[in-house]
mmCIF file of C-alpha atoms in Angstrom:
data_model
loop_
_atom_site.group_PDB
_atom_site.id
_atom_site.type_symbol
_atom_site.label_atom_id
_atom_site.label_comp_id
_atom_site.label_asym_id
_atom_site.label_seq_id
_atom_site.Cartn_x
_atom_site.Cartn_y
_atom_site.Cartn_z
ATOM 1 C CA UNK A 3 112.002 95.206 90.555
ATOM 2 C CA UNK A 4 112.489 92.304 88.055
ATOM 3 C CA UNK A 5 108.796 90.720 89.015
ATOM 4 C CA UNK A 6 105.880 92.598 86.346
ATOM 5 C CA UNK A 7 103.608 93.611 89.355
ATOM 6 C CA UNK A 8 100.498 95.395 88.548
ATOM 7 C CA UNK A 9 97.760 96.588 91.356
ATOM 8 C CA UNK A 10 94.188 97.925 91.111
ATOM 9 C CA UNK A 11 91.719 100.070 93.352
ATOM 10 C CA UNK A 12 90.050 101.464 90.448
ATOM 11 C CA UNK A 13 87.044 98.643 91.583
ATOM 12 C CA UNK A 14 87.966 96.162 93.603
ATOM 13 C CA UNK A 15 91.261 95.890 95.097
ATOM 14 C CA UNK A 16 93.297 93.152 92.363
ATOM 15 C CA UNK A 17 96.754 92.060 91.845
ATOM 16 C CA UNK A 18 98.445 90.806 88.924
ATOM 17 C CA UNK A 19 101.840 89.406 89.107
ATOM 18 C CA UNK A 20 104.185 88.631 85.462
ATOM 19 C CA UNK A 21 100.763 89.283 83.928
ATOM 20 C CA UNK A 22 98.502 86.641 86.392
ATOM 21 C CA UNK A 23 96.089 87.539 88.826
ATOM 22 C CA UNK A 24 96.738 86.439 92.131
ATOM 23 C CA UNK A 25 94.621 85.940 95.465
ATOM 24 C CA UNK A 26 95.472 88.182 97.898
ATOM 25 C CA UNK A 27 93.839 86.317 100.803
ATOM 26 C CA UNK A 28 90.516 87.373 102.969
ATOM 27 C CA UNK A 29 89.305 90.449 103.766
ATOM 28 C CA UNK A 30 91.575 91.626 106.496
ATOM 29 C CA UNK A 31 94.663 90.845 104.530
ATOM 30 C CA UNK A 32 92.918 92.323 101.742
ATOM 31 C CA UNK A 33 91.984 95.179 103.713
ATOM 32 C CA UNK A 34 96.012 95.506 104.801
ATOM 33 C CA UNK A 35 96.622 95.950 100.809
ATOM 34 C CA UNK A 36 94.274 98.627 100.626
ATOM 35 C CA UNK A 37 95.082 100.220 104.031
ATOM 36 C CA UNK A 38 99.098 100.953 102.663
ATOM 37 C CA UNK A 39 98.055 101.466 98.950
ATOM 38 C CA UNK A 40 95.720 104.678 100.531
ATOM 39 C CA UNK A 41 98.379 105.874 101.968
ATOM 40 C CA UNK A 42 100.207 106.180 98.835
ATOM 41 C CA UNK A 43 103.849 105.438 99.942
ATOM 42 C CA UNK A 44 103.778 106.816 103.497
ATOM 43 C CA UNK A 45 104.749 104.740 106.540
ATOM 44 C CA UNK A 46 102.055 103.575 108.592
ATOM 45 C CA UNK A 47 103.134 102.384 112.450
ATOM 46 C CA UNK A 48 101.964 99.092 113.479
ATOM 47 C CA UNK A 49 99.990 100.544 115.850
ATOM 48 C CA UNK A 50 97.343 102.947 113.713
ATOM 49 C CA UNK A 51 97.232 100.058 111.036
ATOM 50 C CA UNK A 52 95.916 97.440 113.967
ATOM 51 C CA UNK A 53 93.356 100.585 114.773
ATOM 52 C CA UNK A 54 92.186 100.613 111.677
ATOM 53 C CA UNK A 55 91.899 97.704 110.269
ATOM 54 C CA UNK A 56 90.247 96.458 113.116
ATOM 55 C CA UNK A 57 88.144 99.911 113.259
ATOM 56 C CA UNK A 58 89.397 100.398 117.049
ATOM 57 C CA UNK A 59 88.472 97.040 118.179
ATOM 58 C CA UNK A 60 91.211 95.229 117.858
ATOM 59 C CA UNK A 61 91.162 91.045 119.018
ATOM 60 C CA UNK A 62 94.520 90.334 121.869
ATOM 61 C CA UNK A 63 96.595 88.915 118.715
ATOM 62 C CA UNK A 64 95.895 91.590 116.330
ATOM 63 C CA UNK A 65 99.727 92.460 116.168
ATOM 64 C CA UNK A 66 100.253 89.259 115.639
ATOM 65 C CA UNK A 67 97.764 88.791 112.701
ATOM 66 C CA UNK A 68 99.012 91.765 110.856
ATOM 67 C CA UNK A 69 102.376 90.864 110.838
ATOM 68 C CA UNK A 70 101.278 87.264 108.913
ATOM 69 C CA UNK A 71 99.271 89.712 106.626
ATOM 70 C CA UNK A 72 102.274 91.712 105.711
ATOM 71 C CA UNK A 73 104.302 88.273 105.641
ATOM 72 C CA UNK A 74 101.968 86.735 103.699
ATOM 73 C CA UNK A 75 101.167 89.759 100.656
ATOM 74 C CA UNK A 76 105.181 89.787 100.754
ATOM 75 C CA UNK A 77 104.929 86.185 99.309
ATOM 76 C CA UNK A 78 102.236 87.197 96.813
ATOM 77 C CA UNK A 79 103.544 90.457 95.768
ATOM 78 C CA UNK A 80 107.417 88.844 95.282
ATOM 79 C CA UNK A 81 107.097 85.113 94.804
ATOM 80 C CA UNK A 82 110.578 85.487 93.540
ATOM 81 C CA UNK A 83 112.027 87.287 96.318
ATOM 82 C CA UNK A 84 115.012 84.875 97.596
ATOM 83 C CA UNK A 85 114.267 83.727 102.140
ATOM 84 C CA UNK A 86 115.525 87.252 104.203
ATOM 85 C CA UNK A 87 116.214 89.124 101.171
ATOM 86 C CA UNK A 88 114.652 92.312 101.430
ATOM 87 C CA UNK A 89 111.346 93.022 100.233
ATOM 88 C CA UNK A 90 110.947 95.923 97.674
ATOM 89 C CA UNK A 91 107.348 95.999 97.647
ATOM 90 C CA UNK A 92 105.631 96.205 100.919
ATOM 91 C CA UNK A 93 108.526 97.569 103.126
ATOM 92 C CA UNK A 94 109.100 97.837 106.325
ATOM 93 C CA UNK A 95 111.650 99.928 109.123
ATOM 94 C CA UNK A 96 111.757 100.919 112.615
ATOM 95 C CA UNK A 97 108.766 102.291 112.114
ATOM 96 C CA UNK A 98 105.844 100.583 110.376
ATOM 97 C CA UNK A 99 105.266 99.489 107.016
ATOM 98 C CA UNK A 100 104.731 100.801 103.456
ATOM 99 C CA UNK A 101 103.895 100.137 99.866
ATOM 100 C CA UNK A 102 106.325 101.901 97.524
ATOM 101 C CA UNK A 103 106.390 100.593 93.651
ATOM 102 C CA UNK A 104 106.353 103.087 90.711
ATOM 103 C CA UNK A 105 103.008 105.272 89.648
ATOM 104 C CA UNK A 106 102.448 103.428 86.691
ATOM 105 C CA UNK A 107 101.877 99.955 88.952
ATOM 106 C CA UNK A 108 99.015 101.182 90.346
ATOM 107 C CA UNK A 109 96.273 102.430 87.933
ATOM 108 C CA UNK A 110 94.639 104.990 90.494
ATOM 109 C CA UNK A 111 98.144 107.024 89.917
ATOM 110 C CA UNK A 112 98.002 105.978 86.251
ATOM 111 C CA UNK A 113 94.652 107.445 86.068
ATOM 112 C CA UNK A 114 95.511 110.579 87.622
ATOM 113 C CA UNK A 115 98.474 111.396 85.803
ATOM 114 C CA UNK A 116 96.743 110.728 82.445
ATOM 115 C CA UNK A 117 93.772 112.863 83.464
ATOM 116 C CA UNK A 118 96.723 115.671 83.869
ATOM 117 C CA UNK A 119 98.416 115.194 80.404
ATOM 118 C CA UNK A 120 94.938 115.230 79.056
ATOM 119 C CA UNK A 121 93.871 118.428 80.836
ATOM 120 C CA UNK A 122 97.143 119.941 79.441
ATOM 121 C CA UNK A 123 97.152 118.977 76.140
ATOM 122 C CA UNK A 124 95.905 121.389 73.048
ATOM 123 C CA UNK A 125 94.690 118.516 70.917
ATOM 124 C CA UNK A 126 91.317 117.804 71.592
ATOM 125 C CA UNK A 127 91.829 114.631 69.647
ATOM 126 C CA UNK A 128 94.859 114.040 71.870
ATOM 127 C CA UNK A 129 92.682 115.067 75.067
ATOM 128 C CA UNK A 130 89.597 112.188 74.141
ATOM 129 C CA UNK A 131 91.719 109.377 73.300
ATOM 130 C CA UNK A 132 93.755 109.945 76.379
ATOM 131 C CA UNK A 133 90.163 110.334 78.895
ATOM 132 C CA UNK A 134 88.240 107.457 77.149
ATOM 133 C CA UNK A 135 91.383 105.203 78.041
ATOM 134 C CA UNK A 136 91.874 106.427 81.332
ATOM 135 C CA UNK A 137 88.239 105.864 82.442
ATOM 136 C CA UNK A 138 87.850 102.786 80.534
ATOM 137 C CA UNK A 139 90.376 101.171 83.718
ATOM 138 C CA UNK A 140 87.566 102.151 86.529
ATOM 139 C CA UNK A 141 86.026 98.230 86.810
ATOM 140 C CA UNK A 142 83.139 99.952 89.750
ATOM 141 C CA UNK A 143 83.705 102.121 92.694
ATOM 142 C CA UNK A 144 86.951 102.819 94.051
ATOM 143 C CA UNK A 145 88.577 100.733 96.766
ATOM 144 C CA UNK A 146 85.152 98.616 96.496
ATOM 145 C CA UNK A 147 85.546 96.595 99.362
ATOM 146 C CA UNK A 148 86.977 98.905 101.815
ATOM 147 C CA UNK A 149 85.499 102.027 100.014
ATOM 148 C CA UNK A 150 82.994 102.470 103.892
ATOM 149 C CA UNK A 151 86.091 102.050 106.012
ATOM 150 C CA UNK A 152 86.505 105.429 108.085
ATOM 151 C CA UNK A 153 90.521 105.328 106.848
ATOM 152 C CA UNK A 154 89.283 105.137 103.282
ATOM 153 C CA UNK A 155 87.161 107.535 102.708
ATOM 154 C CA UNK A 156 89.000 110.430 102.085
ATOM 155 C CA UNK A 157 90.949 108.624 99.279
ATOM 156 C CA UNK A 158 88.004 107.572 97.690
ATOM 157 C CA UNK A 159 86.345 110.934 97.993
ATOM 158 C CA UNK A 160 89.197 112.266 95.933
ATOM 159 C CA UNK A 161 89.553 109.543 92.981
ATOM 160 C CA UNK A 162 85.609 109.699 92.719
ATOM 161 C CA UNK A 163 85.579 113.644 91.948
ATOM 162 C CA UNK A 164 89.164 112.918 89.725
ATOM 163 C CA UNK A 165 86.805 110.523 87.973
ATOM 164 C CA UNK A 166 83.971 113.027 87.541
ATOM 165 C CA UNK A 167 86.639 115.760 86.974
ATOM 166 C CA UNK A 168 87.890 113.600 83.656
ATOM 167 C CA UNK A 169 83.893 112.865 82.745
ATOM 168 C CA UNK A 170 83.431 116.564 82.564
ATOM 169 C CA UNK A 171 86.913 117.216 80.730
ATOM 170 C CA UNK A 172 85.678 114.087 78.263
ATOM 171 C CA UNK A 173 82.563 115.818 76.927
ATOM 172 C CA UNK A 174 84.423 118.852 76.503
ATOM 173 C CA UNK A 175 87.292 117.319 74.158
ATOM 174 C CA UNK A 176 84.525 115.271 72.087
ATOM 175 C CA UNK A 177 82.432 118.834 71.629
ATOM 176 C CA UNK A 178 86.104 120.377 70.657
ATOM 177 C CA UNK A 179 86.609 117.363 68.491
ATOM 178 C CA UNK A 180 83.012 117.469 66.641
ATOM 179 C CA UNK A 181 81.876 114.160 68.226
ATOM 180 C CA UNK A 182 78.358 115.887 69.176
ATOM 181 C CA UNK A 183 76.752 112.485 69.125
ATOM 182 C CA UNK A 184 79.241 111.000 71.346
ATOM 183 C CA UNK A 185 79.131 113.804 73.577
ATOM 184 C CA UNK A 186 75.355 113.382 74.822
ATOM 185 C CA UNK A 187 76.106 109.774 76.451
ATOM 186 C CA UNK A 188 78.508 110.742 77.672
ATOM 187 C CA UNK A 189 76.879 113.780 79.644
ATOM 188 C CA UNK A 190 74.533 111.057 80.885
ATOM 189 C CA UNK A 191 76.612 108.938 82.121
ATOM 190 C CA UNK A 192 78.276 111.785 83.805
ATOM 191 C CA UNK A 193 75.364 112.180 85.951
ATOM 192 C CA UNK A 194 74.277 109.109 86.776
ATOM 193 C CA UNK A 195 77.883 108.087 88.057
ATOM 194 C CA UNK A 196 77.778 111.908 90.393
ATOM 195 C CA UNK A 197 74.396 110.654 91.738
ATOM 196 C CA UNK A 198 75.521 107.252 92.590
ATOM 197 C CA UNK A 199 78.137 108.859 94.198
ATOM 198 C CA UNK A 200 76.896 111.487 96.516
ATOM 199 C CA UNK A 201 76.194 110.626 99.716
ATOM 200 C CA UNK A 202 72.334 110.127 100.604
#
């Protein structure tokens, strides 16, 4: 992939390409985006990704509509993509499409692999330097725009506890690291961001 692509849910759903953010259209396209980046590399059909991005209610052209999505993130995704080559982002075969780029272009996989290494490592030191980046790239809730969307949910259920999982494992490494003072805002912050995020 010679084009620098880098894509964020960790907030709202962003996309910089050679190191410039680009629009990625209104909020259906958008939604599109977020639809295939949820599904973390598996093919979705046509069909269910009509269903639900329409939420079941989809207009006579809907088909039609998502396939100028697709065509049109294509464009933003690859502006140097060569007419008919084949894309390498946002694929496509017999059976619906897919977005499949490395784990380190999207910074929810970032994020969860660097919450691993931390949880693995001995060094305390190692272990807070590691957390404070990692949760220094959430920007506000995950997915933000799509975050009540019925095909979302389950994603953003999962990064949310990943992201209180690496709170908790924070305050930990900063007590194992003597950074008591340090430690207490953090705990705070902890449990705001679980009561913002549990459901009413």
């Amino acid at each position: 992939m010679c084009t620098m692509l880098r894509l964020r849910v960790l907030g709202s759903v962003e996309a910089d390409v050679n190191g410039v953010r680009v629009g990625l259209g209104g909020p259906r396209q958008r939604a599109v985006l977020a639809l295939l980046l949820c599904a973390g590399g598996e093919v979705l059909s046509a069909d269910r990704m009509v269903d639900q991005v329409w939420e079941g209610k989809p207009p006579p052209r809907a088909l039609a509509s998502l396939q100028s999505y697709v065509s049109n993130l294509r464009r933003i995704l690859e502006p140097g993509r060569a007419p008919r080559a084949r894309a390498e982002v946002l694929v496509s075969d017999a059976t619906g499409y897919a977005v499949r780029v490395p784990d380190d272009v999207v910074d929810a996989r970032r994020f969860e692999r660097t919450v691993c290494r931390a949880r693995e490592t001995a060094s305390a030191h190692e272990a807070r330097e590691l957390l404070q980046e990692a949760l220094g790239w959430w920007r506000g809730p995950a997915y933000a725009e799509v975050a009540d969307a019925g095909w979302a949910l389950a994603e953003v259920s999962r990064l949310n506890e990943l992201r209180r999982n690496a709170q908790e494992l924070l305050i930990d490494a900063l007590i194992r690291d003597g950074r008591w003072s340090e430690a207490v805002p953090s705990a705070e912050v902890t449990a705001s961001v679980s009561v913002a995020a549990s459901p009413p």
